[in-house]
GROMACS .gro file of N, CA and C in nm:
model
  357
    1UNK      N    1   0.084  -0.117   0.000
    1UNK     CA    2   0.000   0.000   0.000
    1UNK      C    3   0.089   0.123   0.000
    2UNK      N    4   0.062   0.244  -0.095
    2UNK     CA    5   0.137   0.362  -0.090
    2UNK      C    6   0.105   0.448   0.008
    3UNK      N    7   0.176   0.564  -0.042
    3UNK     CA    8   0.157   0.662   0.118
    3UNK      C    9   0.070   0.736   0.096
    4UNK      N   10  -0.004   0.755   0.178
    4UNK     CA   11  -0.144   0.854   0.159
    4UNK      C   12  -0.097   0.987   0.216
    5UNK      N   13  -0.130   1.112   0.116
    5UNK     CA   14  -0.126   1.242   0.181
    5UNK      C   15  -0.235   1.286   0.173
    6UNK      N   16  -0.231   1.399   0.273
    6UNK     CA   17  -0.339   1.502   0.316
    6UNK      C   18  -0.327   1.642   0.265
    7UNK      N   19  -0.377   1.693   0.218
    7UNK     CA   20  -0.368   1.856   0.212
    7UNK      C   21  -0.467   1.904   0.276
    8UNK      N   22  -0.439   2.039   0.271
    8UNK     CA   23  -0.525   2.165   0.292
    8UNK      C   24  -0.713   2.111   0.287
    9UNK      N   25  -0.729   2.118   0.170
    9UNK     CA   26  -0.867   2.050   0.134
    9UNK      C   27  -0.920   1.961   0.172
   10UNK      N   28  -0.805   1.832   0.153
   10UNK     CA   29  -0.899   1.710   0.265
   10UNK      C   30  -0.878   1.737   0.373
   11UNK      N   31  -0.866   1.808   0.445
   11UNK     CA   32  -0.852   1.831   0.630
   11UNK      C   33  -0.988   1.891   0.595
   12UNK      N   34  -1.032   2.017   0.516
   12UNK     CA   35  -1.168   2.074   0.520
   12UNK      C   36  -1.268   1.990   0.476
   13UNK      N   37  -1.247   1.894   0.348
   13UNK     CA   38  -1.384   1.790   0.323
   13UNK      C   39  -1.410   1.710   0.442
   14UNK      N   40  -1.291   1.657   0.520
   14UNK     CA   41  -1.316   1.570   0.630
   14UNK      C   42  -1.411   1.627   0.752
   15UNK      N   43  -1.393   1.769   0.762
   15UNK     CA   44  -1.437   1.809   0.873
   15UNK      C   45  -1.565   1.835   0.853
   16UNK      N   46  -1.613   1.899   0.703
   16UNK     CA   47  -1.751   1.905   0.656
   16UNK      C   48  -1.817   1.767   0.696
   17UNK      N   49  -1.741   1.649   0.650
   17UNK     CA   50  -1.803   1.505   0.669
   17UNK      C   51  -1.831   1.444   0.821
   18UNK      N   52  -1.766   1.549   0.909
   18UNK     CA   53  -1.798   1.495   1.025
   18UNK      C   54  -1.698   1.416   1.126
   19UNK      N   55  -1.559   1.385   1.011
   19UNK     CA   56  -1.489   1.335   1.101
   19UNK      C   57  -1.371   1.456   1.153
   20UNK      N   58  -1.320   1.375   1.293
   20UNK     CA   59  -1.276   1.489   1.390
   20UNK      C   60  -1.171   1.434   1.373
   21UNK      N   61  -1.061   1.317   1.393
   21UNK     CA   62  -0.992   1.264   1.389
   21UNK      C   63  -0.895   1.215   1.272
   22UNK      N   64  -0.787   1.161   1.242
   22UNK     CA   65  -0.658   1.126   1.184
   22UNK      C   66  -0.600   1.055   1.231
   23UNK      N   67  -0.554   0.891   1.164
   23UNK     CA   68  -0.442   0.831   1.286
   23UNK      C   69  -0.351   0.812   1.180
   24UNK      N   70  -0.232   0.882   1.216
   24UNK     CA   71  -0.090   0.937   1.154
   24UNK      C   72   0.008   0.770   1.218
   25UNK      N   73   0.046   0.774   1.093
   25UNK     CA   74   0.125   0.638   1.096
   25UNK      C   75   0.225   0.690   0.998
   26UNK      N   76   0.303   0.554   0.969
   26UNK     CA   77   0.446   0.590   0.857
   26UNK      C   78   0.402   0.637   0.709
   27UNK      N   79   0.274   0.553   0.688
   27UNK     CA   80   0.221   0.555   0.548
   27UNK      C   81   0.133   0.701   0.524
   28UNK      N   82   0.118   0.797   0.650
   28UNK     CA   83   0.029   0.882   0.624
   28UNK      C   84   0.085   1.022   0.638
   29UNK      N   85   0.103   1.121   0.516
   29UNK     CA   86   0.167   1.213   0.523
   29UNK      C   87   0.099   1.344   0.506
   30UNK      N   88   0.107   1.441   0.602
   30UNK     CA   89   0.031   1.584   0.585
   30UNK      C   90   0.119   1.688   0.557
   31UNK      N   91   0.047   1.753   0.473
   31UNK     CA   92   0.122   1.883   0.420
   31UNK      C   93   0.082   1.949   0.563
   32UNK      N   94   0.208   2.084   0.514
   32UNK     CA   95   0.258   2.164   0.606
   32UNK      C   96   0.100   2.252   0.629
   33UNK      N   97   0.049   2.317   0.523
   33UNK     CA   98  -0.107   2.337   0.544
   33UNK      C   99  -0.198   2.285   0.603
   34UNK      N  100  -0.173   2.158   0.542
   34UNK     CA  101  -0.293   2.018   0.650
   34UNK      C  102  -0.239   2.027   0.798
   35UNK      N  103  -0.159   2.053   0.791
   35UNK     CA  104  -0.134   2.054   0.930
   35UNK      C  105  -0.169   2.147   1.022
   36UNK      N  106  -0.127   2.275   0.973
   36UNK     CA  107  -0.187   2.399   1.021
   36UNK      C  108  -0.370   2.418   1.022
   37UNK      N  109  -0.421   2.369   0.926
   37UNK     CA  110  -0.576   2.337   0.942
   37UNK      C  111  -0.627   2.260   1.007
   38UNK      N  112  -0.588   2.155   1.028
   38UNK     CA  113  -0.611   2.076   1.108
   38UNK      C  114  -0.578   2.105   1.243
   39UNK      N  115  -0.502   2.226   1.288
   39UNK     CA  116  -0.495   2.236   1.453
   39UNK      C  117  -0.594   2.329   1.466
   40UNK      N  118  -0.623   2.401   1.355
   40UNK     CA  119  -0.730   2.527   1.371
   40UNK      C  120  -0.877   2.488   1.358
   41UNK      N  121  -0.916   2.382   1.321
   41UNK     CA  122  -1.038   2.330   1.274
   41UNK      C  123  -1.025   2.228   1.412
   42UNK      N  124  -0.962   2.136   1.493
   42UNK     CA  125  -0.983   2.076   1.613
   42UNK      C  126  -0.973   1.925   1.575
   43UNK      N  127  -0.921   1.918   1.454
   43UNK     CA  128  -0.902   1.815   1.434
   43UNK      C  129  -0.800   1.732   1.491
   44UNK      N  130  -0.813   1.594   1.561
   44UNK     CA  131  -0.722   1.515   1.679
   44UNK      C  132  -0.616   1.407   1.537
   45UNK      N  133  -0.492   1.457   1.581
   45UNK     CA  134  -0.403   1.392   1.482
   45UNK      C  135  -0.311   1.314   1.625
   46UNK      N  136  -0.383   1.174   1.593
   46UNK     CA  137  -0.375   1.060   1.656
   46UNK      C  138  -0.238   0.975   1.629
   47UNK      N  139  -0.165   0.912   1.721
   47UNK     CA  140  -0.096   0.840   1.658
   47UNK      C  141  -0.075   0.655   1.703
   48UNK      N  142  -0.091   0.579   1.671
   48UNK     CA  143  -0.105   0.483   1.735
   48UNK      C  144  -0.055   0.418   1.868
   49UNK      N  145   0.083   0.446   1.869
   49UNK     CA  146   0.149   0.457   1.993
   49UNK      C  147   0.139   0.583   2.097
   50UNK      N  148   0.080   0.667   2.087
   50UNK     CA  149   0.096   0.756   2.105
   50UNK      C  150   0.091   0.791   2.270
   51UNK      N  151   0.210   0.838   2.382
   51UNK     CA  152   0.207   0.855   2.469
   51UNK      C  153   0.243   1.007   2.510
   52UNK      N  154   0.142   1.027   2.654
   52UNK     CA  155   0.121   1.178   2.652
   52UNK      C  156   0.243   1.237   2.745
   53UNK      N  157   0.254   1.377   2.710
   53UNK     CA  158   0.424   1.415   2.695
   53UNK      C  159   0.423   1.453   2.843
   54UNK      N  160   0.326   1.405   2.936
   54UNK     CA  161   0.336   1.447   3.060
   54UNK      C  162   0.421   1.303   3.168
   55UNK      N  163   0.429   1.182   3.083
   55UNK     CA  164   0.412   1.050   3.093
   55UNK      C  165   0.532   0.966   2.984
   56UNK      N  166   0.685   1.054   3.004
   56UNK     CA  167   0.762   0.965   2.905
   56UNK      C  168   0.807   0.844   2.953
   57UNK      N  169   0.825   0.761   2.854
   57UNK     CA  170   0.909   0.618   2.888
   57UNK      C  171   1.026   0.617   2.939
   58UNK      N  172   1.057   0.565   3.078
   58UNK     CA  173   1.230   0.608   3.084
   58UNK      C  174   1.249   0.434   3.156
   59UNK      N  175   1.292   0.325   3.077
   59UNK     CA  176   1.293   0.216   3.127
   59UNK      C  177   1.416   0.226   3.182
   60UNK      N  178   1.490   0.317   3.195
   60UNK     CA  179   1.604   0.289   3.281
   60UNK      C  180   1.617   0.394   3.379
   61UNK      N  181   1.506   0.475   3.419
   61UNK     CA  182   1.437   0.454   3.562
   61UNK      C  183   1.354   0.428   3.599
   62UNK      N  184   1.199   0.350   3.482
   62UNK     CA  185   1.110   0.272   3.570
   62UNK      C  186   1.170   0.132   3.554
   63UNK      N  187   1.178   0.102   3.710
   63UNK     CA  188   1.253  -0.060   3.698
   63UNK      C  189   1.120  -0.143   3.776
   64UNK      N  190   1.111  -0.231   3.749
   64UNK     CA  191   0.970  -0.330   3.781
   64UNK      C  192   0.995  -0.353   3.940
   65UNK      N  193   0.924  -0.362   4.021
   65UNK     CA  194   0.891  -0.393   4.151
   65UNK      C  195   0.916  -0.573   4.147
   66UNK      N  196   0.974  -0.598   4.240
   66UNK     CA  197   1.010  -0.741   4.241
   66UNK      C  198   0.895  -0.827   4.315
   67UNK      N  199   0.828  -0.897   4.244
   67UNK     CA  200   0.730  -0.955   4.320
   67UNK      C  201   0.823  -1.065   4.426
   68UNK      N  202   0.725  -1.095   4.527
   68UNK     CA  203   0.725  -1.244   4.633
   68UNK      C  204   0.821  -1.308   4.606
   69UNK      N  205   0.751  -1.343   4.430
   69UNK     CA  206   0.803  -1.486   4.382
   69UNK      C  207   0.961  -1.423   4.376
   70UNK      N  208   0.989  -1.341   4.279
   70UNK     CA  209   1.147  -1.289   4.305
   70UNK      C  210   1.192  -1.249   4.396
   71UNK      N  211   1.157  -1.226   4.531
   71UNK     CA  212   1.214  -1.195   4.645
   71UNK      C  213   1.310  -1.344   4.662
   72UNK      N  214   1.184  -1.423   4.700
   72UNK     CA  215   1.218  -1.558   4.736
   72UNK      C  216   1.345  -1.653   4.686
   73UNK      N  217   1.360  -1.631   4.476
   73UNK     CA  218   1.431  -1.691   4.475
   73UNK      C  219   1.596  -1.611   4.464
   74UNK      N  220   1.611  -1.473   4.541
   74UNK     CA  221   1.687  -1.442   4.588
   74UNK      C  222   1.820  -1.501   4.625
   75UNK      N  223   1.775  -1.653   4.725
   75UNK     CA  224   1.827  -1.709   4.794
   75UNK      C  225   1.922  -1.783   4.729
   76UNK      N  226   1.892  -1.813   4.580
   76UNK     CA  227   1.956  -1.915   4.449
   76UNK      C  228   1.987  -1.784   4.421
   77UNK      N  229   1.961  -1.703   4.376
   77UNK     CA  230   2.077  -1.600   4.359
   77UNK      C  231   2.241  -1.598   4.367
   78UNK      N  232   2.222  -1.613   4.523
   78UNK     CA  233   2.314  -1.567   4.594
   78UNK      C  234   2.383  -1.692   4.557
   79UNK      N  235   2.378  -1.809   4.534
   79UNK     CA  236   2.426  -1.911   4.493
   79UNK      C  237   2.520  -1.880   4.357
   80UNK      N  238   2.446  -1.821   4.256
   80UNK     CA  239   2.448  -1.844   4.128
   80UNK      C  240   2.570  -1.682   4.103
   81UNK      N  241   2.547  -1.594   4.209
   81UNK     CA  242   2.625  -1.463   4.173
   81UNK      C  243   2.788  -1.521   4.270
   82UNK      N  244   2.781  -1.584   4.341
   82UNK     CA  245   2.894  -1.664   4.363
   82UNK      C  246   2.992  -1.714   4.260
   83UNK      N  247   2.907  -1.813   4.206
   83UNK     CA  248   2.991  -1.903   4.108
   83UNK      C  249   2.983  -1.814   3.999
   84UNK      N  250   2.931  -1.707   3.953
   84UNK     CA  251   2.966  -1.584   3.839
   84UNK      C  252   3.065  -1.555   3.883
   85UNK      N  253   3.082  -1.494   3.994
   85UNK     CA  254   3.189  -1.418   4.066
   85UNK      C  255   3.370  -1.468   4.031
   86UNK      N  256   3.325  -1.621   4.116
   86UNK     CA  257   3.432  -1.703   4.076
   86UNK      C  258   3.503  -1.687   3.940
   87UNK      N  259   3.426  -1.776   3.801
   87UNK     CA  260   3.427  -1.763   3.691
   87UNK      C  261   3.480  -1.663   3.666
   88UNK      N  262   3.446  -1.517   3.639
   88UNK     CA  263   3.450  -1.400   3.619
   88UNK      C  264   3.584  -1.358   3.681
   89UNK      N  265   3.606  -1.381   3.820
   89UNK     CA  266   3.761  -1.394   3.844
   89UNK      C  267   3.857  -1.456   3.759
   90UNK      N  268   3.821  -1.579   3.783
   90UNK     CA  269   3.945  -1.702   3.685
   90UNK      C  270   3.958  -1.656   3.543
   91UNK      N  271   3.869  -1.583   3.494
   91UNK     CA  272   3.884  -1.548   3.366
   91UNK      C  273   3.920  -1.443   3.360
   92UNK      N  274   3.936  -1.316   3.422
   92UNK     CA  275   3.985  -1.206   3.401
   92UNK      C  276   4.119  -1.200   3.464
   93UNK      N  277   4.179  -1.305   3.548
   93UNK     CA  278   4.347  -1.335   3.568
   93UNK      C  279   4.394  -1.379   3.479
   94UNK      N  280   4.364  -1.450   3.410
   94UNK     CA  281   4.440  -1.584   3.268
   94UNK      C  282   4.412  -1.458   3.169
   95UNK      N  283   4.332  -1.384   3.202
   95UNK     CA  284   4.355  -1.226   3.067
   95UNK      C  285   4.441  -1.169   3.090
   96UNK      N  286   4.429  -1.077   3.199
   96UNK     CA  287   4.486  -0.975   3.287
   96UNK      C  288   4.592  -0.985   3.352
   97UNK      N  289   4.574  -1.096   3.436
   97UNK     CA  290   4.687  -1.062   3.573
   97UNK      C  291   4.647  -1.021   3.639
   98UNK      N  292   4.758  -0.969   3.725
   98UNK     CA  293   4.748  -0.848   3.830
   98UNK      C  294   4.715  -0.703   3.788
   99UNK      N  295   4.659  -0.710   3.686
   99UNK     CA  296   4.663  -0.601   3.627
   99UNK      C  297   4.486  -0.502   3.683
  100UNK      N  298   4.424  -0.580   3.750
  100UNK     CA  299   4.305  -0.554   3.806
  100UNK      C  300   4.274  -0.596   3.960
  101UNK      N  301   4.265  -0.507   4.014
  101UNK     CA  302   4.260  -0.524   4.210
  101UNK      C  303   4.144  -0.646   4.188
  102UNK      N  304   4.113  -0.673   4.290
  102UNK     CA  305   4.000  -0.784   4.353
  102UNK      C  306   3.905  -0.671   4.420
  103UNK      N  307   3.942  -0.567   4.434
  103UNK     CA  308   3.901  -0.492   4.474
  103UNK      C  309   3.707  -0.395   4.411
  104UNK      N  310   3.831  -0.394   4.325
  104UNK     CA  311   3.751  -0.306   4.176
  104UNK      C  312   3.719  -0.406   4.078
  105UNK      N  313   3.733  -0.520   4.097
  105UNK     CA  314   3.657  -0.640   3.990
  105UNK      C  315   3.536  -0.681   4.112
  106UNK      N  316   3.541  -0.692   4.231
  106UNK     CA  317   3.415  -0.690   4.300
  106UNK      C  318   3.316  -0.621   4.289
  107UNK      N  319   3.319  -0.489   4.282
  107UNK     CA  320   3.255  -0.361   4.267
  107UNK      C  321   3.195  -0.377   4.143
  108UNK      N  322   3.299  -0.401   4.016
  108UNK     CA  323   3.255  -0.404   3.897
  108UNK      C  324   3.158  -0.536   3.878
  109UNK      N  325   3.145  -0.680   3.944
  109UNK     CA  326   3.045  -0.729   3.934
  109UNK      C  327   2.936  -0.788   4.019
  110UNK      N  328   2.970  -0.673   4.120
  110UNK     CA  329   2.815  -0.635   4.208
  110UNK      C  330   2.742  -0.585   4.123
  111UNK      N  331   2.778  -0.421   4.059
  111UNK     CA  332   2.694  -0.358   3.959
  111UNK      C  333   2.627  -0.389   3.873
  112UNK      N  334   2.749  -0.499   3.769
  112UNK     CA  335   2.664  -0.564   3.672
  112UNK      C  336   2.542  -0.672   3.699
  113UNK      N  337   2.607  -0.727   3.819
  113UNK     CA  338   2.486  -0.882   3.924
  113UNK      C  339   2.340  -0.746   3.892
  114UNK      N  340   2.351  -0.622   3.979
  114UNK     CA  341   2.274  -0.572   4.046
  114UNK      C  342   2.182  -0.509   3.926
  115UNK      N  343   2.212  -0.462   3.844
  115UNK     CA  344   2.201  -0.442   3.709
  115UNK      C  345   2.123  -0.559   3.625
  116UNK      N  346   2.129  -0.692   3.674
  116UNK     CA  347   2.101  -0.729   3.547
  116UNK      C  348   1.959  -0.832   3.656
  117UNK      N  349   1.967  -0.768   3.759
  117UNK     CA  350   1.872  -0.830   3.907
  117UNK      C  351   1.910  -0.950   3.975
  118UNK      N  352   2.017  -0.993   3.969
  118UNK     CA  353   2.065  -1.109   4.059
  118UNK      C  354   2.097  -1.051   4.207
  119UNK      N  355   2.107  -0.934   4.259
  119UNK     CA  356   2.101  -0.909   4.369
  119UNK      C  357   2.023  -0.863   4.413
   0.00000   0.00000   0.00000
């Protein structure tokens, strides 16, 4: 299917016809006129996703509330961020060396554990 545009005119036949609305997608293109008529005539230029600018998405500060069930298996966690830990050691000496404290490779994979919800 091609792209449908709007002008000037169909924003006014539409509104004669009764409709109030537009749902603006990739395929649907309004002239710079249609556009301007359409805010002056009250016409709602909809968009399918469309979220209100009082209400942005920020998934990396809404982080999900940990239910029960993930509290609980916490406990295997702590199991499982162990033997990462380990691993994650043995492998970054046979790279590195001494070239990285125990210090600051702890730190560095608390964050990532904590980060990725194992803690």
């Amino acid at each position: 299917m091609g792209k449908e545009f709007y002008t000037e005119r169909d924003i006014e036949d539409m509104v004669q016809r009764g409709e109030r609305s537009i749902v603006i997608h990739d395929d649907v293109v309004l002239t710079d006129l249609a556009y301007e008529k359409a805010k002056r005539l009250g016409v709602e230029l909809l968009q399918p996703n469309d979220v209100p600018p009082a209400a942005p998405v920020r998934p990396y500060i809404n982080k999900p509330v940990p239910s029960s069930k993930t509290r609980n298996s916490n406990l295997g966690n702590t199991f499982k961020i162990d033997t990462i830990r380990a691993n994650v050691k043995k492998a970054v000496r046979a790279k590195l060396g001494s070239q990285v404290s125990d210090e600051l490779l702890d730190r560095i994979i608390d964050r990532v554990a904590s980060e990725l919800g194992l803690k």
